[in-house]
């Protein structure tokens, strides 16, 4: 598929599922807004907002079967965490500066550690998928990455390996138009990440990433193929990073407000609300209830974050190895002795 | 290129970030073959605004954004150097040089040698480095020992705006690859600055600088740890202990003679760095001192460093970085040392 071809749109999910997706997208939005505020208030050290990408994240994450699949997130995946019922307070430990990678259990959550290295975990998904094949299991690995990440050599290596071995992995690219200040046009030669799949010999689909049904259906289809032993799929969800790259970014330096505004009418949550109304799948009472529920959940997550106590500094030493050499114990002892004697300022 | 530098009137104060920006501007103006490129260095001016305004002034052929691929950035730098350019690539943060290590080590560092000198590599990699800014993971790495260990690479790190200007201009002018480690914790500290004087006063490659004279103990540091050592020296002075602070500046080649001269006077030395202890540059510095000053040393060289752990999350950062207290404890150890 080329950049000029039409996007695949979704249709036909039942009302109950749509309402569940809506609820999670709404919660994601409320959380995202709250986290930006919390960074401004000095609670969070930094944060990477995902506003505008709720459909891409929730619609794909909702397909995951936590009994058998495994997800490899980046650093902008609160919506996927919400879709998968990951402990969001634990997720935010990374932005609190409490623990890089988050403080949830990635193995139990089936949601890998927050990864600060762009494209850092795409190959892990392929390795995990290889493991499923070696053990004759039917789980699927879902790798998230951005349009920017698609430029990394690791992504090529991952797709090629997955294609050679027909591994059960779904490469989910959120093409949000930007990699910090660099637009997709200056990033992706040929204009399409999904089109690259053809070269690796497996399907690539480009979906409207702000249409949660389209995202859900494309992901579901890719998972079905993977489970059936038919190999990988690239999904390129066309969406938009409506906020700054991170709380320390200033998009005014590199993009126009008219561009940002043009995406307001394509807002994934507004669109889903419209659809629910059209389908008579939700009434005003539902929407009021959904918002109240999202606000309450946000409030309780906020409380959880503000009440998070820092990890003891000993963990800096204790968690480096599974089998810790005594040299590190000695360094820990020296650190403790020094920490007890601290009295002067540093700057 | 004949354009005169546009900014920096004499006797102003400047931040290191602005001094580096100026060094780039002057290098771009002086030599058409210089190129600045990396992730977000164009319109955005870099995430630290170090390349601010350069694309506007020199155009998108000389100052350009690359796709998000560090191996590509460094591999392309090699190819451009083969073509006769003088690339000044930026890798956005220390920790993202890891994906580029293959090109840096197997290609950039060896090309001059491999080609029997036919292909010099005048490449200066600008690398915002070290910690102290409560950053996310992989944004606070101290990689000097890794780079210094690679034959064919030179490594520099400034501690002041003037130093940054001198070292960067010098690195760009040098025909060899230089890893230029910018201490991001010091980007915004201002100091008196005069570009013309800085350029005229530039000491040769491999020179250290005594930034605070003293007679009892030499503190050896680089990057952001220099100011912390000066702080420690101020505390020690209150107790009548005079610490000499030596800013190494060049981490390869290391100024062995400068170390010997200083420690020859003070007879005691403490090395301070942010990087982990084991196989850190402190081991090299300590050995250079011991080899040259064994007879005069009054105590074994002490190291105050980060620990052998991944750079910790923001919350724990102060537990990791050498503090003035840890530095002063080491000073006390070398002062109180008695041969057993
Ligand atoms: C290997 C690596 N290089 C550079 C960075 C710095 N960086 C963080 S996010 C980012 C842009 C990523 O763009 P994209 O992949 O499109 O994801 P998005 O941020 O849009 O979600 C960059 C350059 C990094 N984290 N890792
Ligand atoms: Mg992007």
XYZ file of C-alpha atoms and ligand atoms in Angstrom:
714
model
C 0.000 0.000 0.000
C 1.333 3.458 -0.824
C 0.909 6.697 1.023
C -1.760 7.885 -1.361
C -3.981 4.865 -1.037
C -7.025 5.200 1.160
C -6.983 4.279 4.793
C -8.731 1.240 5.991
C -11.681 2.227 8.147
C -13.507 0.131 10.645
C -17.112 -0.876 11.063
C -19.145 -3.428 12.838
C -17.951 -3.744 16.411
C -20.759 -4.381 18.845
C -22.020 -1.728 21.215
C -20.668 -3.233 24.388
C -17.124 -3.456 23.041
C -17.345 0.076 21.644
C -18.453 1.384 25.010
C -15.571 -0.379 26.724
C -13.112 1.125 24.234
C -14.704 4.519 24.745
C -14.403 4.263 28.497
C -10.717 3.389 28.270
C -9.973 6.107 25.726
C -11.693 8.630 27.933
C -9.705 7.493 30.955
C -6.516 7.694 28.891
C -7.372 11.267 27.898
C -8.151 12.304 31.458
C -4.963 10.733 32.731
C -2.881 12.319 29.996
C -4.212 15.786 30.805
C -3.675 15.160 34.497
C -0.086 14.002 34.003
C 0.790 17.152 32.074
C -0.635 19.166 34.962
C 1.293 17.090 37.471
C 4.503 17.770 35.598
C 3.755 21.497 35.698
C 3.121 21.181 39.419
C 6.532 19.619 39.867
C 5.223 16.188 40.857
C 6.457 14.438 37.720
C 9.971 15.083 36.394
C 8.769 14.863 32.818
C 6.057 13.285 30.710
C 5.432 12.334 27.076
C 1.808 13.216 26.265
C -0.146 10.955 23.906
C -3.178 13.184 23.339
C -4.619 12.365 19.927
C -3.331 8.791 19.917
C -5.924 7.246 22.233
C -7.644 5.225 19.503
C -4.380 3.830 18.152
C -3.258 2.756 21.606
C -6.490 1.549 23.165
C -7.783 -0.028 19.961
C -4.653 -2.149 19.559
C -3.985 -2.890 23.229
C -7.550 -4.107 23.676
C -6.914 -7.022 21.322
C -4.150 -8.451 23.499
C -4.940 -11.634 25.381
C -3.051 -11.290 28.634
C -3.122 -15.025 29.163
C -0.795 -15.656 26.228
C 0.391 -12.524 24.401
C 3.156 -10.055 25.241
C 3.468 -6.339 24.534
C 6.614 -4.271 24.011
C 5.857 -0.595 24.654
C 7.894 2.575 24.129
C 7.779 5.583 26.472
C 4.433 6.962 25.267
C 2.085 4.069 25.893
C -0.244 5.014 28.762
C -3.222 4.209 26.528
C -1.992 0.670 25.896
C -1.409 0.267 29.625
C -4.981 1.375 30.273
C -6.297 -0.999 27.601
C -4.458 -3.886 29.249
C -5.281 -3.017 32.870
C -1.619 -2.453 33.673
C -0.986 -0.746 37.018
C -0.809 2.876 35.853
C 0.582 4.139 39.150
C 3.446 1.700 38.709
C 3.849 2.789 35.087
C 4.212 6.395 36.204
C 7.109 5.540 38.521
C 9.268 6.122 35.469
C 8.021 9.706 35.025
C 8.143 10.318 38.762
C 11.848 9.586 38.673
C 11.273 6.724 41.090
C 12.270 3.853 38.839
C 13.362 3.989 35.188
C 11.239 1.443 33.381
C 8.292 1.700 35.767
C 7.561 -0.122 39.006
C 4.892 -2.555 37.765
C 5.698 -6.213 37.106
C 6.201 -6.439 33.332
C 6.190 -10.227 33.270
C 2.910 -10.575 35.166
C 1.398 -7.617 33.271
C 2.487 -8.984 29.879
C 3.571 -5.410 29.217
C 7.317 -4.888 28.987
C 9.220 -2.218 30.883
C 8.923 1.369 29.667
C 11.783 1.714 27.174
C 13.561 5.025 26.649
C 15.581 3.828 23.665
C 13.786 4.502 20.391
C 13.241 1.115 18.661
C 14.986 -0.507 21.622
C 12.497 -3.323 22.075
C 11.310 -4.153 18.559
C 13.828 -6.974 18.248
C 12.786 -8.270 21.667
C 9.325 -8.830 20.280
C 10.804 -10.936 17.504
C 12.828 -12.951 20.007
C 9.782 -13.474 22.152
C 7.794 -14.553 19.116
C 10.567 -16.991 18.213
C 10.143 -18.440 21.693
C 6.447 -18.991 21.050
C 7.265 -20.831 17.867
C 9.976 -22.938 19.519
C 7.585 -23.983 22.297
C 4.670 -24.563 19.960
C 2.598 -21.914 21.753
C 0.080 -19.581 20.189
C 0.908 -16.253 21.833
C 1.544 -13.127 19.796
C 4.170 -10.441 20.373
C 3.015 -6.875 19.823
C 5.788 -4.324 19.237
C 5.033 -0.617 19.455
C 7.242 1.920 17.727
C 6.986 5.325 16.104
C 7.501 6.769 12.654
C 10.857 8.029 13.882
C 11.820 4.628 15.220
C 11.124 3.112 11.821
C 14.403 4.694 10.674
C 16.488 2.598 13.047
C 18.399 -0.314 11.584
C 17.071 -2.547 14.354
C 13.567 -2.246 12.918
C 14.730 -3.508 9.557
C 16.573 -6.375 11.216
C 13.506 -7.216 13.276
C 11.160 -7.298 10.308
C 13.534 -9.278 8.183
C 14.146 -11.910 10.853
C 10.426 -12.159 11.586
C 9.723 -12.578 7.890
C 12.368 -15.235 7.380
C 10.983 -17.300 10.258
C 7.303 -16.336 9.812
C 7.113 -15.429 13.480
C 3.952 -14.468 15.381
C 4.691 -10.788 15.811
C 2.690 -7.669 15.053
C 4.716 -4.531 14.311
C 2.500 -1.660 15.356
C 3.759 1.698 14.122
C 2.027 4.759 15.486
C 2.718 7.223 12.728
C 1.870 10.393 14.628
C 3.356 12.705 12.023
C 6.370 13.750 14.063
C 9.534 12.537 15.705
C 10.180 15.477 18.016
C 10.660 18.234 15.373
C 11.097 16.050 12.301
C 7.963 15.454 10.196
C 7.267 12.049 8.659
C 8.049 13.416 5.198
C 11.666 13.986 6.280
C 11.779 10.667 8.103
C 10.146 7.922 6.098
C 11.439 7.464 2.561
C 8.580 6.409 0.295
C 6.131 7.853 2.784
C 4.851 4.614 4.240
C 6.143 2.278 6.924
C 3.496 -0.343 6.155
C 4.561 -0.486 2.493
C 7.920 -1.847 3.616
C 6.259 -5.074 4.714
C 5.906 -6.124 1.067
C 9.662 -6.271 0.795
C 9.815 -8.637 3.746
C 7.121 -10.824 2.282
C 4.315 -10.220 4.740
C 1.276 -7.945 4.842
C 1.412 -4.298 5.796
C -1.770 -2.364 6.443
C -2.303 1.306 6.953
C -5.258 2.210 9.120
C -6.912 5.400 10.234
C -5.319 5.522 13.650
C -7.971 7.845 14.996
C -10.735 5.369 14.182
C -10.709 2.945 17.067
C -12.779 0.362 15.220
C -10.381 0.335 12.285
C -7.443 -0.067 14.626
C -9.132 -2.801 16.600
C -10.146 -4.782 13.512
C -6.752 -4.510 11.834
C -5.014 -5.615 15.009
C -7.458 -8.461 15.501
C -6.827 -9.674 11.968
C -3.051 -9.475 12.399
C -3.270 -11.401 15.662
C -5.418 -14.068 14.017
C -2.860 -14.498 11.243
C -0.015 -14.697 13.713
C -1.813 -17.259 15.870
C -2.598 -19.349 12.831
C 1.128 -19.555 12.025
C 0.860 -17.209 9.060
C 3.567 -14.864 10.313
C 4.028 -11.172 10.971
C 2.071 -8.088 9.986
C 2.976 -4.412 9.976
C 0.183 -2.092 11.041
C 0.746 1.584 10.475
C -1.785 3.608 12.424
C -1.996 7.097 10.953
C -2.552 9.486 13.818
C -1.270 12.750 15.240
C 0.727 13.762 18.265
C -1.536 16.612 19.315
C 0.648 17.678 22.217
C 4.332 18.461 22.510
C 6.885 15.650 22.195
C 7.394 15.885 25.929
C 6.759 18.388 28.657
C 10.087 20.047 27.842
C 9.314 20.446 24.134
C 8.008 23.552 22.357
C 6.259 22.579 19.086
C 5.763 26.277 18.269
C 9.372 26.203 17.076
C 8.715 23.737 14.285
C 5.043 23.349 13.373
C 2.047 25.491 12.657
C -0.950 25.903 14.893
C -3.253 25.438 11.877
C -1.859 21.940 11.507
C -2.530 21.156 15.148
C -6.011 22.609 14.872
C -6.831 20.598 11.767
C -6.585 17.487 13.884
C -9.069 18.670 16.497
C -11.947 17.686 14.229
C -10.400 14.253 13.826
C -10.170 13.768 17.576
C -10.555 10.043 18.187
C -12.719 10.410 21.274
C -15.122 12.887 19.711
C -15.387 10.595 16.700
C -16.170 7.548 18.765
C -18.759 9.470 20.780
C -20.419 10.517 17.538
C -20.498 6.952 16.337
C -21.951 5.672 19.602
C -24.702 8.258 19.282
C -25.385 7.410 15.636
C -25.601 3.739 16.446
C -27.795 4.490 19.437
C -25.256 2.521 21.406
C -25.017 5.165 24.103
C -27.227 7.914 25.466
C -26.472 11.117 27.375
C -26.717 9.348 30.695
C -24.036 6.939 29.522
C -21.676 9.736 28.516
C -22.147 11.536 31.816
C -21.515 8.340 33.695
C -18.450 7.521 31.588
C -16.911 10.920 32.253
C -17.626 10.692 35.961
C -16.074 7.254 36.045
C -12.963 8.392 34.155
C -12.569 11.371 36.458
C -12.886 9.237 39.562
C -10.345 6.723 38.256
C -7.984 9.565 37.335
C -8.338 11.032 40.806
C -7.479 7.742 42.429
C -4.467 7.226 40.149
C -3.323 10.755 40.911
C -3.558 9.989 44.597
C -1.647 6.766 44.070
C 1.122 8.656 42.307
C 1.388 11.440 44.860
C 1.479 8.855 47.629
C 4.158 6.799 45.913
C 7.161 6.652 48.174
C 10.578 6.625 46.581
C 12.445 3.372 46.307
C 15.157 2.839 48.901
C 18.521 3.840 47.466
C 19.912 0.376 48.316
C 17.977 -0.901 45.322
C 20.413 0.985 43.124
C 22.914 -1.716 44.109
C 20.675 -4.659 44.861
C 18.892 -4.778 41.508
C 21.860 -4.653 39.147
C 22.510 -8.397 39.095
C 20.565 -11.545 39.794
C 23.769 -12.951 41.324
C 25.455 -9.981 42.944
C 29.234 -9.934 43.280
C 30.524 -8.951 46.703
C 32.366 -5.985 45.181
C 29.008 -4.358 44.731
C 28.090 -5.080 48.352
C 31.261 -3.267 49.328
C 30.276 -0.269 47.243
C 26.849 -0.304 48.854
C 28.464 -0.240 52.283
C 30.636 2.693 51.281
C 27.610 4.488 49.903
C 25.713 3.934 53.163
C 28.575 5.224 55.261
C 28.847 8.297 53.028
C 25.082 8.896 53.040
C 25.038 8.906 56.824
C 27.747 11.553 56.986
C 26.372 13.995 54.354
C 26.337 17.543 55.633
C 27.446 20.026 52.989
C 25.601 21.284 49.905
C 26.936 20.455 46.485
C 26.358 23.604 44.479
C 33.258 31.560 3.359
C 33.969 35.155 4.317
C 31.045 36.093 6.553
C 32.233 37.638 9.768
C 30.884 36.201 13.002
C 27.673 37.989 13.901
C 27.358 37.543 17.629
C 29.284 37.888 20.868
C 30.626 41.312 21.515
C 33.739 41.189 23.689
C 33.577 41.150 27.488
C 30.140 39.627 27.729
C 29.070 36.709 29.839
C 27.842 33.626 28.061
C 26.426 30.240 28.953
C 28.236 27.129 27.767
C 25.275 26.350 25.523
C 25.683 29.752 23.847
C 29.477 29.410 23.665
C 29.144 26.090 21.852
C 26.578 27.614 19.526
C 29.060 30.370 18.791
C 31.915 27.950 18.199
C 29.745 26.109 15.668
C 28.736 29.359 14.024
C 32.331 30.466 13.685
C 33.466 27.082 12.398
C 30.661 27.004 9.819
C 31.526 30.534 8.726
C 35.229 29.810 8.492
C 35.173 26.585 6.522
C 32.670 25.594 3.845
C 33.457 21.957 4.359
C 32.043 21.886 7.895
C 28.585 20.370 8.275
C 26.343 20.179 11.325
C 23.791 17.382 11.425
C 21.856 15.173 13.775
C 18.377 14.640 15.172
C 16.391 17.870 15.597
C 19.405 20.152 15.120
C 17.771 22.120 12.272
C 14.574 24.054 12.798
C 14.331 23.119 16.455
C 17.942 24.065 17.092
C 18.578 20.896 19.077
C 16.845 19.765 22.239
C 19.296 21.933 24.195
C 19.133 24.752 21.589
C 22.868 24.388 21.025
C 22.396 24.603 17.244
C 19.807 27.371 17.478
C 19.749 29.637 14.422
C 22.465 27.773 12.533
C 20.202 26.299 9.870
C 18.623 29.687 9.342
C 22.023 31.269 8.810
C 23.858 28.559 6.889
C 21.010 26.782 5.134
C 19.696 23.240 5.207
C 22.615 21.871 3.162
C 25.129 22.732 5.860
C 22.933 22.228 8.932
C 20.436 19.433 8.598
C 18.169 17.034 10.436
C 18.805 13.360 9.907
C 16.356 10.509 10.162
C 16.271 8.994 13.646
C 19.222 6.628 13.327
C 22.464 7.143 15.202
C 24.369 4.469 13.321
C 23.414 6.314 10.155
C 24.586 9.623 11.590
C 28.054 8.287 12.342
C 28.334 6.078 9.277
C 27.368 9.036 7.083
C 29.939 11.156 8.882
C 32.585 8.674 7.779
C 31.390 8.829 4.173
C 31.258 12.619 4.184
C 34.760 12.768 5.614
C 35.930 10.428 2.838
C 34.428 12.956 0.455
C 36.414 15.788 1.998
C 33.890 17.318 4.381
C 34.463 18.098 8.078
C 31.363 16.676 9.731
C 30.241 17.897 13.158
C 27.475 15.414 13.962
C 25.423 15.573 17.117
C 23.974 12.590 18.913
C 21.112 13.882 21.017
C 22.127 12.258 24.304
C 25.106 10.232 25.536
C 23.064 7.031 25.837
C 22.036 7.131 22.191
C 25.600 6.833 21.035
C 25.286 3.139 21.875
C 23.409 2.352 18.640
C 26.229 4.151 16.788
C 29.099 2.344 18.497
C 29.648 -0.009 15.608
C 30.275 2.835 13.144
C 32.290 4.826 15.693
C 34.565 1.987 16.731
C 34.852 -0.277 13.705
C 34.884 2.466 11.063
C 35.426 6.046 12.210
C 38.235 5.305 14.656
C 40.178 3.060 12.273
C 39.807 4.616 8.854
C 42.990 6.670 8.979
C 44.946 3.584 10.044
C 43.227 1.247 7.618
C 43.923 3.555 4.706
C 47.543 4.125 5.736
C 46.778 7.785 6.301
C 45.051 8.349 2.960
C 41.711 9.035 4.625
C 41.885 11.226 7.701
C 38.623 11.530 9.646
C 38.130 15.140 10.773
C 34.861 14.300 12.533
C 33.785 15.931 15.780
C 30.954 14.106 17.499
C 29.123 16.449 19.861
C 27.641 14.419 22.649
C 25.611 16.000 25.476
C 26.919 13.943 28.366
C 26.922 13.089 32.048
C 24.154 13.424 34.607
C 22.856 15.851 37.146
C 19.627 16.883 35.433
C 17.196 14.235 36.728
C 16.681 12.914 33.248
C 14.964 9.743 32.023
C 16.931 6.558 31.513
C 19.831 6.647 28.979
C 20.112 10.447 29.156
C 22.890 10.669 31.777
C 25.636 8.306 30.732
C 29.344 9.004 31.266
C 31.132 7.259 28.424
C 34.611 8.783 28.481
C 36.391 5.586 29.488
C 34.680 3.622 26.725
C 35.672 6.152 24.069
C 39.148 6.728 25.492
C 39.775 3.004 25.280
C 39.265 2.967 21.517
C 42.473 3.480 19.508
C 41.987 6.298 17.029
C 39.576 8.419 19.044
C 40.374 11.610 20.939
C 38.096 12.686 23.752
C 37.526 16.151 25.199
C 35.169 17.597 27.786
C 34.855 21.266 28.776
C 33.886 22.682 32.160
C 33.359 26.361 31.308
C 32.030 28.389 28.353
C 35.516 29.514 27.359
C 36.818 26.002 27.561
C 33.896 24.751 25.516
C 34.592 27.284 22.796
C 38.320 26.551 22.714
C 38.027 22.803 22.834
C 35.300 22.636 20.211
C 37.092 24.888 17.728
C 40.235 22.885 18.331
C 38.423 19.579 17.873
C 36.831 20.720 14.624
C 40.176 21.941 13.291
C 41.899 18.687 14.199
C 42.221 16.092 11.418
C 41.185 13.236 13.712
C 37.895 12.069 15.208
C 37.116 13.756 18.516
C 34.320 12.778 20.878
C 33.266 16.076 22.400
C 31.413 15.442 25.647
C 29.313 18.424 26.687
C 28.349 18.451 30.374
C 24.640 19.136 30.040
C 24.351 20.045 33.740
C 26.602 23.052 32.975
C 24.914 24.233 29.758
C 23.166 27.155 31.420
C 25.893 28.444 33.757
C 27.227 31.785 32.585
C 30.782 33.046 32.789
C 32.792 35.913 31.279
C 33.547 35.164 27.661
C 35.582 36.615 24.814
C 35.704 34.503 21.677
C 38.747 36.140 20.095
C 40.759 35.909 23.284
C 39.646 32.345 23.859
C 40.820 31.365 20.406
C 44.157 33.123 20.779
C 44.794 31.522 24.180
C 43.954 27.956 23.216
C 46.497 25.546 24.679
C 47.594 22.541 22.610
C 45.520 19.361 22.354
C 46.069 17.262 25.423
C 46.476 20.196 27.830
C 44.933 20.241 31.259
C 44.393 23.399 33.274
C 44.841 24.221 36.930
C 41.600 26.044 37.629
C 42.281 26.639 41.305
C 45.784 26.500 42.736
C 46.430 24.868 46.080
C 49.221 23.107 47.843
C 47.873 20.234 49.937
C 45.969 17.910 47.605
C 45.262 17.848 43.848
C 41.672 17.163 42.798
C 41.512 15.894 39.209
C 38.167 16.241 37.434
C 36.460 17.072 34.124
C 33.053 18.200 32.914
C 30.511 19.062 35.585
C 32.657 17.607 38.376
C 35.123 20.483 38.045
C 32.721 22.973 39.602
C 31.900 20.490 42.327
C 35.598 20.120 43.115
C 35.952 23.906 43.255
C 33.070 23.913 45.716
C 34.818 21.265 47.793
C 37.987 23.357 47.681
C 36.081 26.365 48.998
C 34.850 24.300 51.945
C 38.337 22.932 52.600
C 39.794 26.434 52.514
C 37.636 27.320 55.494
C 39.616 24.703 57.424
C 42.931 25.920 56.076
C 43.317 23.080 53.588
C 44.309 24.259 50.133
C 43.080 22.022 47.354
C 44.380 22.377 43.837
C 41.761 21.659 41.188
C 43.048 20.339 37.882
C 40.579 20.282 34.989
C 41.778 17.501 32.719
C 39.904 18.889 29.629
C 41.405 16.281 27.303
C 40.459 12.781 28.386
C 42.521 11.396 25.544
C 45.285 12.245 25.136
C 45.672 12.812 28.874
C 48.060 15.460 30.102
C 50.427 13.183 32.004
C 52.965 15.967 32.483
C 50.307 18.302 33.866
C 49.253 15.646 36.356
C 52.857 15.065 37.392
C 53.522 18.773 37.797
C 50.527 19.331 40.030
C 50.829 16.204 42.123
C 54.579 16.731 42.309
C 53.767 19.876 44.255
C 50.864 18.624 46.375
C 52.021 14.999 46.795
C 48.433 13.847 47.161
C 45.690 13.285 44.607
C 41.979 12.508 44.419
C 40.298 11.773 41.080
C 36.602 12.586 40.759
C 34.265 11.365 38.028
C 30.601 10.601 37.481
C 31.169 7.366 35.605
C 31.134 4.056 37.483
C 34.251 3.156 39.455
C 35.441 -0.028 37.795
C 37.648 0.527 34.750
C 36.717 4.214 34.820
C 39.116 6.916 33.705
C 40.055 7.432 37.349
C 42.006 4.188 37.170
C 44.040 5.557 34.251
C 44.635 8.909 35.923
C 45.599 7.236 39.193
C 48.079 5.003 37.411
C 49.612 7.902 35.470
C 50.130 9.725 38.757
C 51.560 6.686 40.512
C 53.902 5.905 37.635
C 55.294 9.418 37.651
C 55.089 10.463 41.299
C 55.487 7.232 43.263
C 58.475 8.571 45.161
C 56.817 11.784 46.257
C 53.260 10.547 46.854
C 52.264 10.701 50.514
C 49.161 8.572 50.072
C 47.607 6.264 47.511
C 45.544 8.105 44.908
C 41.864 8.040 45.873
C 38.896 7.835 43.549
C 35.491 9.434 44.136
C 33.150 8.186 41.426
C 29.739 6.901 40.574
C 29.080 3.314 41.610
C 29.086 0.206 39.435
C 25.369 0.585 38.780
C 23.271 1.886 35.895
C 22.752 5.631 36.208
C 19.835 5.782 38.647
C 16.399 7.407 38.304
C 16.112 11.117 39.136
C 15.024 10.385 42.680
C 18.265 8.579 43.513
C 20.626 10.711 41.464
C 22.129 12.520 44.453
C 23.011 9.192 46.024
C 25.011 8.276 42.961
C 26.913 11.405 41.969
C 30.107 12.337 43.827
C 29.077 14.869 46.475
C 31.287 17.531 48.036
C 31.130 15.479 51.216
C 32.435 12.369 49.498
C 35.171 14.429 47.868
C 36.169 15.958 51.196
C 36.183 12.559 52.890
C 38.630 11.356 50.276
C 40.719 14.481 50.848
C 40.766 13.661 54.538
C 41.841 10.096 53.777
C 44.848 11.202 51.735
C 45.782 13.842 54.304
C 45.588 11.426 57.243
C 47.220 8.502 55.482
C 50.206 7.059 57.287
C 52.474 4.434 55.816
C 51.767 1.259 57.689
C 18.003 5.598 20.091
C 17.400 6.900 20.475
N 17.739 8.015 19.812
C 17.228 9.208 20.160
C 16.347 9.309 21.190
C 15.767 10.654 21.574
N 14.342 10.683 21.186
C 13.393 10.324 22.062
S 11.893 10.233 21.352
C 12.484 10.713 19.857
C 11.545 10.800 18.696
C 10.828 9.527 18.484
O 9.929 9.642 17.434
P 8.904 8.472 17.067
O 9.628 7.189 16.933
O 8.124 8.939 15.918
O 7.988 8.328 18.357
P 7.060 9.463 19.034
O 7.951 10.227 19.961
O 6.480 10.274 17.963
O 6.047 8.714 19.830
C 13.861 10.933 19.936
C 14.711 11.410 18.825
C 16.015 8.114 21.873
N 15.158 8.129 22.916
N 16.539 6.936 21.507
Mg 6.313 9.923 15.893
